[in-house]
Short mmCIF file of C-alpha atoms and ligand atoms in Angstrom, two decimals:
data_model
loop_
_atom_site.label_atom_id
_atom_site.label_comp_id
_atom_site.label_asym_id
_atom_site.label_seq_id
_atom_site.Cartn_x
_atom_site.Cartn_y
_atom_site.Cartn_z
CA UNK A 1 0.30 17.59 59.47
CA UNK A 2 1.81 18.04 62.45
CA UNK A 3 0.32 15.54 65.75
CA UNK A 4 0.23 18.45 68.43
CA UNK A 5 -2.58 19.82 65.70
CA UNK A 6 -4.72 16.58 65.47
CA UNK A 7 -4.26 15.67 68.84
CA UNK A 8 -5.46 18.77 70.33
CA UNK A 9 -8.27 18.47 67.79
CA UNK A 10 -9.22 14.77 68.08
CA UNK A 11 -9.29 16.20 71.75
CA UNK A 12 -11.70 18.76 71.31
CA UNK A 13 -14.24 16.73 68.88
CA UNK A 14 -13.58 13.28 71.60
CA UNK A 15 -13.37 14.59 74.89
CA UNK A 16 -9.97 12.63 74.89
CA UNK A 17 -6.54 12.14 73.32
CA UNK A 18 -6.21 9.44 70.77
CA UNK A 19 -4.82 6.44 71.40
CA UNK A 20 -3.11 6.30 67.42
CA UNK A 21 -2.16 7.94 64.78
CA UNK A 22 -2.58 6.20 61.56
CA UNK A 23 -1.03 7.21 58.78
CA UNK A 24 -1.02 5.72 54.81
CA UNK A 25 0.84 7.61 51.59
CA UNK A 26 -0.82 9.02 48.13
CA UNK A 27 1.49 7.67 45.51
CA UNK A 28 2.91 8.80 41.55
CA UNK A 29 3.12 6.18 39.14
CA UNK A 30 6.53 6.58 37.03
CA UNK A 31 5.28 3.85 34.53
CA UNK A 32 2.34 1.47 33.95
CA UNK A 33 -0.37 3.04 33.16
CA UNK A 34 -4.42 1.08 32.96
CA UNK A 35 -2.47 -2.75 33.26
CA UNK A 36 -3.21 -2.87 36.97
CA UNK A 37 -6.96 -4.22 36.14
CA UNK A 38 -5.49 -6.08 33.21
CA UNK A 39 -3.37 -8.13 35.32
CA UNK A 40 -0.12 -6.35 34.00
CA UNK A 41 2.80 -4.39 35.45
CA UNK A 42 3.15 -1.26 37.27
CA UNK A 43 5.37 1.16 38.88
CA UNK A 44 4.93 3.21 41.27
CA UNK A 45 6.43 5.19 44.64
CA UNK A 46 5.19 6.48 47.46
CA UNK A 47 4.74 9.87 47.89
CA UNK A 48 5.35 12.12 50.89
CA UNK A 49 2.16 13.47 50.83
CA UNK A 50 -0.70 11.29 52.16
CA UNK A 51 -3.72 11.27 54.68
CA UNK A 52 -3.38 10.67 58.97
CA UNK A 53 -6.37 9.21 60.62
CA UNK A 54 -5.88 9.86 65.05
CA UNK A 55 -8.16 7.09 66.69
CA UNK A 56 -9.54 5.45 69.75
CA UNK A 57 -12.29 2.92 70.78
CA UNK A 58 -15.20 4.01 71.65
CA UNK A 59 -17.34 1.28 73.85
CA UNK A 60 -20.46 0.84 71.25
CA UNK A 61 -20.75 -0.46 67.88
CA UNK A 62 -20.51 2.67 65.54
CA UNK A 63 -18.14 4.36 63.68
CA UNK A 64 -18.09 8.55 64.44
CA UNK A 65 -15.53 10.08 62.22
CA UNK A 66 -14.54 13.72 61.75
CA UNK A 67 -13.26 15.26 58.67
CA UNK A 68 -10.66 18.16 59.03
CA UNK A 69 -10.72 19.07 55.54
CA UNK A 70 -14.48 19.13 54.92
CA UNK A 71 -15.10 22.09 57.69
CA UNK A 72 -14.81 19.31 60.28
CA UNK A 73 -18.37 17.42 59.24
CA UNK A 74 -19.06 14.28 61.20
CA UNK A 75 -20.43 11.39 60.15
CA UNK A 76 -21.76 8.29 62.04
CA UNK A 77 -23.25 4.83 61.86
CA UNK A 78 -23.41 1.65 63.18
CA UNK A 79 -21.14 -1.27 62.36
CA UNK A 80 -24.20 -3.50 62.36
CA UNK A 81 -25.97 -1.47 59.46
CA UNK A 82 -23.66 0.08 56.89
CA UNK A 83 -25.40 1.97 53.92
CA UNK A 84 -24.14 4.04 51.25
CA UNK A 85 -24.33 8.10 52.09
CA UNK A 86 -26.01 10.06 49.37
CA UNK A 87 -25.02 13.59 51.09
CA UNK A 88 -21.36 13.12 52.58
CA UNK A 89 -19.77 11.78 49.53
CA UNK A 90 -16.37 11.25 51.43
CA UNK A 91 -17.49 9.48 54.20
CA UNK A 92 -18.44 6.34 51.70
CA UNK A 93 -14.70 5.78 51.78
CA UNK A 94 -15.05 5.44 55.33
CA UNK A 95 -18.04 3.31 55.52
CA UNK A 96 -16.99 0.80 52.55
CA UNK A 97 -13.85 -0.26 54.22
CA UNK A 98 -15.11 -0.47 57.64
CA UNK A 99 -18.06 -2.67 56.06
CA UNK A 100 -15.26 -4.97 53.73
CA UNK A 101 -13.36 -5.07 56.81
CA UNK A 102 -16.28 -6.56 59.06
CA UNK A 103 -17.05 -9.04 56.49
CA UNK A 104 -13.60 -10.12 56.81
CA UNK A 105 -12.42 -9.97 60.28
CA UNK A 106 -15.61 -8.99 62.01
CA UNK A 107 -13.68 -8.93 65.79
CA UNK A 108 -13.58 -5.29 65.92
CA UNK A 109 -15.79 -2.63 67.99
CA UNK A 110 -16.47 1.52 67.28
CA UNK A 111 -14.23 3.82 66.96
CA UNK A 112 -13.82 7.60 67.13
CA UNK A 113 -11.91 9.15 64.16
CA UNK A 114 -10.47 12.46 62.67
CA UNK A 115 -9.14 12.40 59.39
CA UNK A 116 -6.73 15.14 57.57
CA UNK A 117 -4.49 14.83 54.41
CA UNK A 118 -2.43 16.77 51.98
CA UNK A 119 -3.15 14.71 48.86
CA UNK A 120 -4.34 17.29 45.87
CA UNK A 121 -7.59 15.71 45.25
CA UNK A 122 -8.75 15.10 41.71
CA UNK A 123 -5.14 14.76 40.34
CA UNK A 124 -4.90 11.25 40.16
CA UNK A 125 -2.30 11.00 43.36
CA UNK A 126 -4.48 8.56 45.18
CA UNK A 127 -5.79 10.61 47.78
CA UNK A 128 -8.84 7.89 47.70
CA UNK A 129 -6.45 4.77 47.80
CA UNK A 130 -4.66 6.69 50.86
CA UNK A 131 -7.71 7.31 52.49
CA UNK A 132 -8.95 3.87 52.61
CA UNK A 133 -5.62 2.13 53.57
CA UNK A 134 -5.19 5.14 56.85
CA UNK A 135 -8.61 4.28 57.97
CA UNK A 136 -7.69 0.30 57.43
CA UNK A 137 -4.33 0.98 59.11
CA UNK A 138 -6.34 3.07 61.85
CA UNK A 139 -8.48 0.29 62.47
CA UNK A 140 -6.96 -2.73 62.22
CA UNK A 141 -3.98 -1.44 64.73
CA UNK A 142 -6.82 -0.31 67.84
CA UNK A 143 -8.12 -3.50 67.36
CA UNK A 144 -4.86 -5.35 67.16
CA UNK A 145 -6.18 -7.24 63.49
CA UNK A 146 -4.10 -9.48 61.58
CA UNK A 147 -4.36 -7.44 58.57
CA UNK A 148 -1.22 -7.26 56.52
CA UNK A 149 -0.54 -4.79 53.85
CA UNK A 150 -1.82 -7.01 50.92
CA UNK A 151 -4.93 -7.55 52.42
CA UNK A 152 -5.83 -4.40 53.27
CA UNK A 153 -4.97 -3.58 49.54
CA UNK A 154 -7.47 -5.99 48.64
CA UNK A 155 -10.12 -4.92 50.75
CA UNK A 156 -9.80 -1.16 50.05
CA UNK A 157 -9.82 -2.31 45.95
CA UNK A 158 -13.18 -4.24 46.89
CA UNK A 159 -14.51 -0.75 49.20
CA UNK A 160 -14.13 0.72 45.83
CA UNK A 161 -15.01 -1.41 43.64
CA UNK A 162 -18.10 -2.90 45.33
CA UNK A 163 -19.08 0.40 47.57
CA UNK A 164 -17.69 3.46 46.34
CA UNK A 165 -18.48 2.51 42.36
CA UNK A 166 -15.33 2.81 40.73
CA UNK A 167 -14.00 -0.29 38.94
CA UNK A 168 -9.96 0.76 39.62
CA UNK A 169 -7.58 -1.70 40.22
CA UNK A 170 -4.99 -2.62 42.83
CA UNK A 171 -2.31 -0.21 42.21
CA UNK A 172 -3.32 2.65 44.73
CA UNK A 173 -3.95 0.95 47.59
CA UNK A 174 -1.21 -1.67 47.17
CA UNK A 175 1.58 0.84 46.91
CA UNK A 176 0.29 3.10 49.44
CA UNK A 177 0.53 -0.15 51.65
CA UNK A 178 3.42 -1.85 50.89
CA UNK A 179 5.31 0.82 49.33
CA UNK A 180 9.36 1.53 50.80
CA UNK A 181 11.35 4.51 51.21
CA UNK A 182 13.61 6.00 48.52
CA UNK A 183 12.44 3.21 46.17
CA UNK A 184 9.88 2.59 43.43
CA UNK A 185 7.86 -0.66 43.32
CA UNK A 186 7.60 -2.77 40.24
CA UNK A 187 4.42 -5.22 40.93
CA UNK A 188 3.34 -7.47 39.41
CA UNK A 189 -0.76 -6.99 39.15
CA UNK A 190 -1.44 -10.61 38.42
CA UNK A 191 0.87 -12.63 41.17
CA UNK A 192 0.90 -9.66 43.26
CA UNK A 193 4.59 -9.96 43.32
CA UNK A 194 6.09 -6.84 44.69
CA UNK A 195 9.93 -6.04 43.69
CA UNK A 196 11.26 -2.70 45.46
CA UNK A 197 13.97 -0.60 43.13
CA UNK A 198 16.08 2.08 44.49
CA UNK A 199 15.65 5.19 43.19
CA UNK A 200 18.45 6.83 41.96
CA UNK A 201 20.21 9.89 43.96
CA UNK A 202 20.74 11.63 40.68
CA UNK A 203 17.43 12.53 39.97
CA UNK A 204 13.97 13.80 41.71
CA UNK A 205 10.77 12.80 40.86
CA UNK A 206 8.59 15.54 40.20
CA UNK A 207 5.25 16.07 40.08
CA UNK A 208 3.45 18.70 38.02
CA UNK A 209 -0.39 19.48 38.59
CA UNK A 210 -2.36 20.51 35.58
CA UNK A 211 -5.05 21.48 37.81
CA UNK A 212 -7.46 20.39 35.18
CA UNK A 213 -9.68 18.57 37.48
CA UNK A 214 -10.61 15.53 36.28
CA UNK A 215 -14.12 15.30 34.88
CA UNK A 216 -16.18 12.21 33.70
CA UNK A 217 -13.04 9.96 35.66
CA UNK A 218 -15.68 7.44 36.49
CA UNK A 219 -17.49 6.54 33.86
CA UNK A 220 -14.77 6.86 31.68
CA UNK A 221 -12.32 4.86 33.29
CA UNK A 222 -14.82 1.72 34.15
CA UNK A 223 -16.00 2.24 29.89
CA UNK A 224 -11.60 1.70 29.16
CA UNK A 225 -12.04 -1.10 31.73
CA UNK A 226 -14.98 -2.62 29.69
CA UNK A 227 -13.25 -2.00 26.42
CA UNK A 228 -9.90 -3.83 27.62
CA UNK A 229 -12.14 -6.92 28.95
CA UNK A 230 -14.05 -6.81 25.23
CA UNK A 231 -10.37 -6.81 23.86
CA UNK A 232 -9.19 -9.71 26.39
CA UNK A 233 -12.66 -11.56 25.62
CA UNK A 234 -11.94 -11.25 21.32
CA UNK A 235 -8.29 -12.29 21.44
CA UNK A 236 -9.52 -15.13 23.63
CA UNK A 237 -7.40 -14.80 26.54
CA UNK A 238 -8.26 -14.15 30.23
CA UNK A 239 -6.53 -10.84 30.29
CA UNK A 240 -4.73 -8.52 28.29
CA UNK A 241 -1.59 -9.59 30.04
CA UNK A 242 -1.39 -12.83 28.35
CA UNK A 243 -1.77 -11.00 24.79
CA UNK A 244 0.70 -10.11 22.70
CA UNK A 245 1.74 -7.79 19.90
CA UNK A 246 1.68 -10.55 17.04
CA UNK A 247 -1.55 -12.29 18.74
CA UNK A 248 -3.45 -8.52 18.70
CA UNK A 249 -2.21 -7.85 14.80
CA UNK A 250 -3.20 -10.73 14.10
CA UNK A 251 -6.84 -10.23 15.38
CA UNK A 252 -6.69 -6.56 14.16
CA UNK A 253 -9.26 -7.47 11.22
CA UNK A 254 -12.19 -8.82 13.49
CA UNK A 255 -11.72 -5.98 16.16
CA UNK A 256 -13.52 -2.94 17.04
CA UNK A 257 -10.92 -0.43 15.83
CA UNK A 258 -10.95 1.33 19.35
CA UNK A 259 -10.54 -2.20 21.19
CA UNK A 260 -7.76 -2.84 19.23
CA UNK A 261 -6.13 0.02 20.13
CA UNK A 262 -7.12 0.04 24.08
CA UNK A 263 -5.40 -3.09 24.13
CA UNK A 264 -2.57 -2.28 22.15
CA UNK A 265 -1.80 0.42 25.00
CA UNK A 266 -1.92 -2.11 27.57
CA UNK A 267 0.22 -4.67 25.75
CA UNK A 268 2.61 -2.29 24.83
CA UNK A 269 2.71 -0.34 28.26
CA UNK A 270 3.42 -3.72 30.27
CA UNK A 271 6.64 -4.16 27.92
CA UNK A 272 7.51 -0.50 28.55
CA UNK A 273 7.11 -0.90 32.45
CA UNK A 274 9.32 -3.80 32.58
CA UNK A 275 11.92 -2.18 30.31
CA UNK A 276 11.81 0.85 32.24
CA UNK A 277 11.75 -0.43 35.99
CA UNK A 278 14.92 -2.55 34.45
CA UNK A 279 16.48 0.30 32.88
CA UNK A 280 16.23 2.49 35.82
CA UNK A 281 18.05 -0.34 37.83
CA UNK A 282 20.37 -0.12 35.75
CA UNK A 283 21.37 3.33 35.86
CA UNK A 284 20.32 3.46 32.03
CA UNK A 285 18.17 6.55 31.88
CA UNK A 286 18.20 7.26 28.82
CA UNK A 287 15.77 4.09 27.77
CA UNK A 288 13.88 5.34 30.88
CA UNK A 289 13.61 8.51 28.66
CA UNK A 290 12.08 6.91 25.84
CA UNK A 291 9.74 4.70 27.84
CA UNK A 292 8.22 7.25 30.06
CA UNK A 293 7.57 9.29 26.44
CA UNK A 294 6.08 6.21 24.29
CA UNK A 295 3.90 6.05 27.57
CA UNK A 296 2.64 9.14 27.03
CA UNK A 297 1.98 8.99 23.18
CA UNK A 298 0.07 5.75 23.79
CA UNK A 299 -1.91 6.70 26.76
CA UNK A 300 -2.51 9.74 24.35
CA UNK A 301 -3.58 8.01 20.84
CA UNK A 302 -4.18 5.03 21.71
CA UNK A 303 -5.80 4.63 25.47
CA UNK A 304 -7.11 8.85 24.84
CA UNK A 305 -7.16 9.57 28.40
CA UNK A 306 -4.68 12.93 28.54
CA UNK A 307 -6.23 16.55 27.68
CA UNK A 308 -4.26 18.60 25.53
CA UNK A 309 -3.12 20.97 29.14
CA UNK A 310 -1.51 17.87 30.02
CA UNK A 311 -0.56 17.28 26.65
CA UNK A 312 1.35 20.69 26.35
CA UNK A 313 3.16 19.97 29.97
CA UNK A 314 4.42 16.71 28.73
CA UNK A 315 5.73 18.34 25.54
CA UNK A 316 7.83 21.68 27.24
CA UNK A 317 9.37 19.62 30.08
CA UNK A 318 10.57 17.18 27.54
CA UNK A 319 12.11 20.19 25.65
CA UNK A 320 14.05 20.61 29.01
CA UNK A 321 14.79 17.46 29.36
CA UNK A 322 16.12 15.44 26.64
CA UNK A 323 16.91 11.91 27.24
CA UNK A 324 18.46 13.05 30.67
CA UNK A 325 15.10 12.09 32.52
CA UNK A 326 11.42 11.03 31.39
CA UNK A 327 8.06 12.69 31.42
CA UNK A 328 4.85 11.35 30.89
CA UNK A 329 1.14 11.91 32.60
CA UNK A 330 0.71 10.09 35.15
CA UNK A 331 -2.77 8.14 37.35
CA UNK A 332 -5.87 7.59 35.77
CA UNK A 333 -6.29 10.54 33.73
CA UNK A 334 -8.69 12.90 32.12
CA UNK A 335 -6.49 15.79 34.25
CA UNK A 336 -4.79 15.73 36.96
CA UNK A 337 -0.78 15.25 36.80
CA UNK A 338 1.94 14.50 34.78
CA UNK A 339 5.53 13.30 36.33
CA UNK A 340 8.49 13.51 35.70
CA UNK A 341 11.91 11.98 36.62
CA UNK A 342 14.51 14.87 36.49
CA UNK A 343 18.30 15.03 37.27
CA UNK A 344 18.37 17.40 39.98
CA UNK A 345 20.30 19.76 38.43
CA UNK A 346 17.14 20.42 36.02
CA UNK A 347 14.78 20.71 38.43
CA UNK A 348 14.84 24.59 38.49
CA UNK A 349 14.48 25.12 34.33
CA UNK A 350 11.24 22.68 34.47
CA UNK A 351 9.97 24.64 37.09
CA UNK A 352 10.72 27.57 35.02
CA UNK A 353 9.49 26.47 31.97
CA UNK A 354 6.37 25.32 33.39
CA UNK A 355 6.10 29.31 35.07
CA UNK A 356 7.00 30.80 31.60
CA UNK A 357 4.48 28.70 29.11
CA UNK A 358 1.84 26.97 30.86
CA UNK A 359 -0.47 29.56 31.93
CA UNK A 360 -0.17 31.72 28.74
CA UNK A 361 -0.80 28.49 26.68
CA UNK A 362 -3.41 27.16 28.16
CA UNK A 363 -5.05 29.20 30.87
CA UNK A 364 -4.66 27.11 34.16
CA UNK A 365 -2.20 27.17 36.67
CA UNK A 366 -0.48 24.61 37.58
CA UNK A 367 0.82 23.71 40.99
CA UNK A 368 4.56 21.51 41.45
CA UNK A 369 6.23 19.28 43.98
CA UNK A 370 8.95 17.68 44.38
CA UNK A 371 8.67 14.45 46.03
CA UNK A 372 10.25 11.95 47.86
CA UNK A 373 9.71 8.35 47.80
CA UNK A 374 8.49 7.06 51.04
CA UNK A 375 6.95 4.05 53.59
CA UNK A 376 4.07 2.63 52.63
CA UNK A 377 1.11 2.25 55.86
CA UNK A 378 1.91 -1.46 56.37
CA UNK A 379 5.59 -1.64 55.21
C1 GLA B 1 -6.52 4.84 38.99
C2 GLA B 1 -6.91 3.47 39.54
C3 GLA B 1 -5.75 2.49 39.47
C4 GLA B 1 -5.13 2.46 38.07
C5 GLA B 1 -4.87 3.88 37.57
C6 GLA B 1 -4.42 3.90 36.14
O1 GLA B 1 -5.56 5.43 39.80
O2 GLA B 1 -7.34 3.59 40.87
O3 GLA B 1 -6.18 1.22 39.86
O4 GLA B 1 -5.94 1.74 37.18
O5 GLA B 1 -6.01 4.71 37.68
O6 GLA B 1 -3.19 3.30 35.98
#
């Protein structure tokens, strides 16, 4: 998005030019998939794709804000009262961070905003999480708020969980905060610890779009959420982070057969994101390889939150790539995208492979990028 183009019309909507331009990332998780909420590991990058948010003050208490890509609808309300809206679903985003944010640092005033992205929505890029932390970022710098990156994390996690209705973690907003430049981020979901790894030059993270939207995502993903805590709650711990292998075999015989293996994903995908995220910083790709595809088999069989489109990706880029790079799906799932980390000089033969097979297999088309790695909204 270029500024001329949201200037001109912020302009238009405002009878003025904005004072800021906000702007916060989507992000693609390499590795870690479901252990943000269970206090595990996770690692993910910013993406160059994200959502821009132009703003000024306005002199009255409400919030007016304009949404490019919904035909330019407008929504507006008054700091004092914020309710949920039944009829513009996106502007909930909107209103649950500006209310989280008043409850926190209530020194703020109205605003006029317009809001464009590039995020795919629906393919588990975090086109939510970057929504939330630009209209934070937005906010908090017109009205010169000591918000730093974690906290605005926090409060956009709460906007979602406690607003929006979706039970996700910290992941998404956290690395569309925080994240840096050329570099994943290994964090730490429990401390919050955030350790940023270079990526390396040799390869480019790329992102394939099953464009099987993602149905159910809701429901399903709070019911793994529940299943994890029933899992947690049986092997007596606080979370599935402080589990381990021996601990869950151990239990096996007085558990649910699909809480045992919910949690066996998550106990086994915090080891894998730790091994990987280490591997990676070490140059060692090919244990990068096989982490990024035991991810896959376990978010498969064991978590069952991939469809077989995604499935099929995962299987004919790994064909192509061999323990030269990793593939794996990659966000919450039930659709969306997988990702994968390949040496630049087979970049081209996924592409093609994904042109030759994926539409004759399975009917969809699916759409590619290749991404860079880049600054997170408060970083
Ligand atoms: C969604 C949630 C995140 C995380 C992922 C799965 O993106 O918003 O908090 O749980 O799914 O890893």
């Amino acid at each position: 998005m270029d500024n001329q183009t949201l200037s001109s019309t912020f302009q238009q909507y405002y009878g003025e030019a904005p004072t800021l331009v906000a702007h916060a990332p989507g992000r693609v998780n390499l590795i870690g998939e479901h252990t943000d909420y269970n206090e595990g590991f996770v690692f993910p990058a910013a993406i160059n794709f994200g959502t821009w948010v132009a703003a000024s003050k306005r002199d009255d208490n409400e919030i007016s804000v304009t949404a490019m890509d919904y035909d330019n609808q407008q929504n507006q309300f008054a700091l004092s009262d914020i309710q949920y809206d039944e009829e513009q679903g996106w502007a909930n985003y909107v209103r649950g961070v500006v209310k989280v944010l008043k409850e926190s640092m209530p020194e703020f005033g109205g605003a006029n905003l317009l809001v464009t992205g590039n995020v795919p929505q629906g393919a588990g890029l975090s086109s939510s999480a970057s929504f939330e932390v630009a209209i934070l970022k937005a906010i908090s710098a017109l009205y010169e708020l000591p918000l730093d990156g974690v906290k605005a994390a926090l409060l956009g996690q709460k906007a979602e969980n406690t607003f929006v209705g979706c039970s996700c973690g910290i992941m998404d907003q956290l690395i569309s905060a925080m994240g840096n430049e050329g570099m994943a981020m290994l964090l730490d979901c429990q401390s919050l610890a955030i350790e940023h790894s270079p990526l390396p030059d040799s390869h480019q993270i790329v992102i394939i779009n099953s464009n099987v939207k993602r149905g159910l995502v809701d429901s399903e993903y709070n019911l793994r959420r529940q299943q994890c805590e029933q899992g947690a709650s049986l092997l007596g711990v606080a979370s599935l982070r402080e589990a381990n292998i021996d601990m869950l075999e151990t239990a096996k015989a007085h558990m649910p057969e699909v809480v045992y293996r919910r949690a066996r994903h998550i106990i086994t995908e915090n080891a894998r994101t730790l091994k990987a995220s280490q591997a990676l910083k070490n140059g060692d790709i090919a244990t990068v390889s096989k982490a990024m595809a035991e991810s896959h088999v376990s978010m498969r069989d064991d978590f069952e939150i991939t469809v077989r489109p995604i499935d099929y990706l995962v299987e004919i880029i790994d064909e192509v790539l061999g323990t030269s790079g990793g593939v794996r799906m990659t966000g919450g799932g039930f659709g969306g995208c997988v990702v994968a980390l390949a040496p630049t000089d087979k970049v081209e033969a996924v592409k093609q492979v994904v042109a030759n097979k994926y539409f004759d297999e399975t009917g969809y088309n699916a759409d590619i990028y290749v991404c860079t790695a880049t600054q997170g909204a408060f970083a």
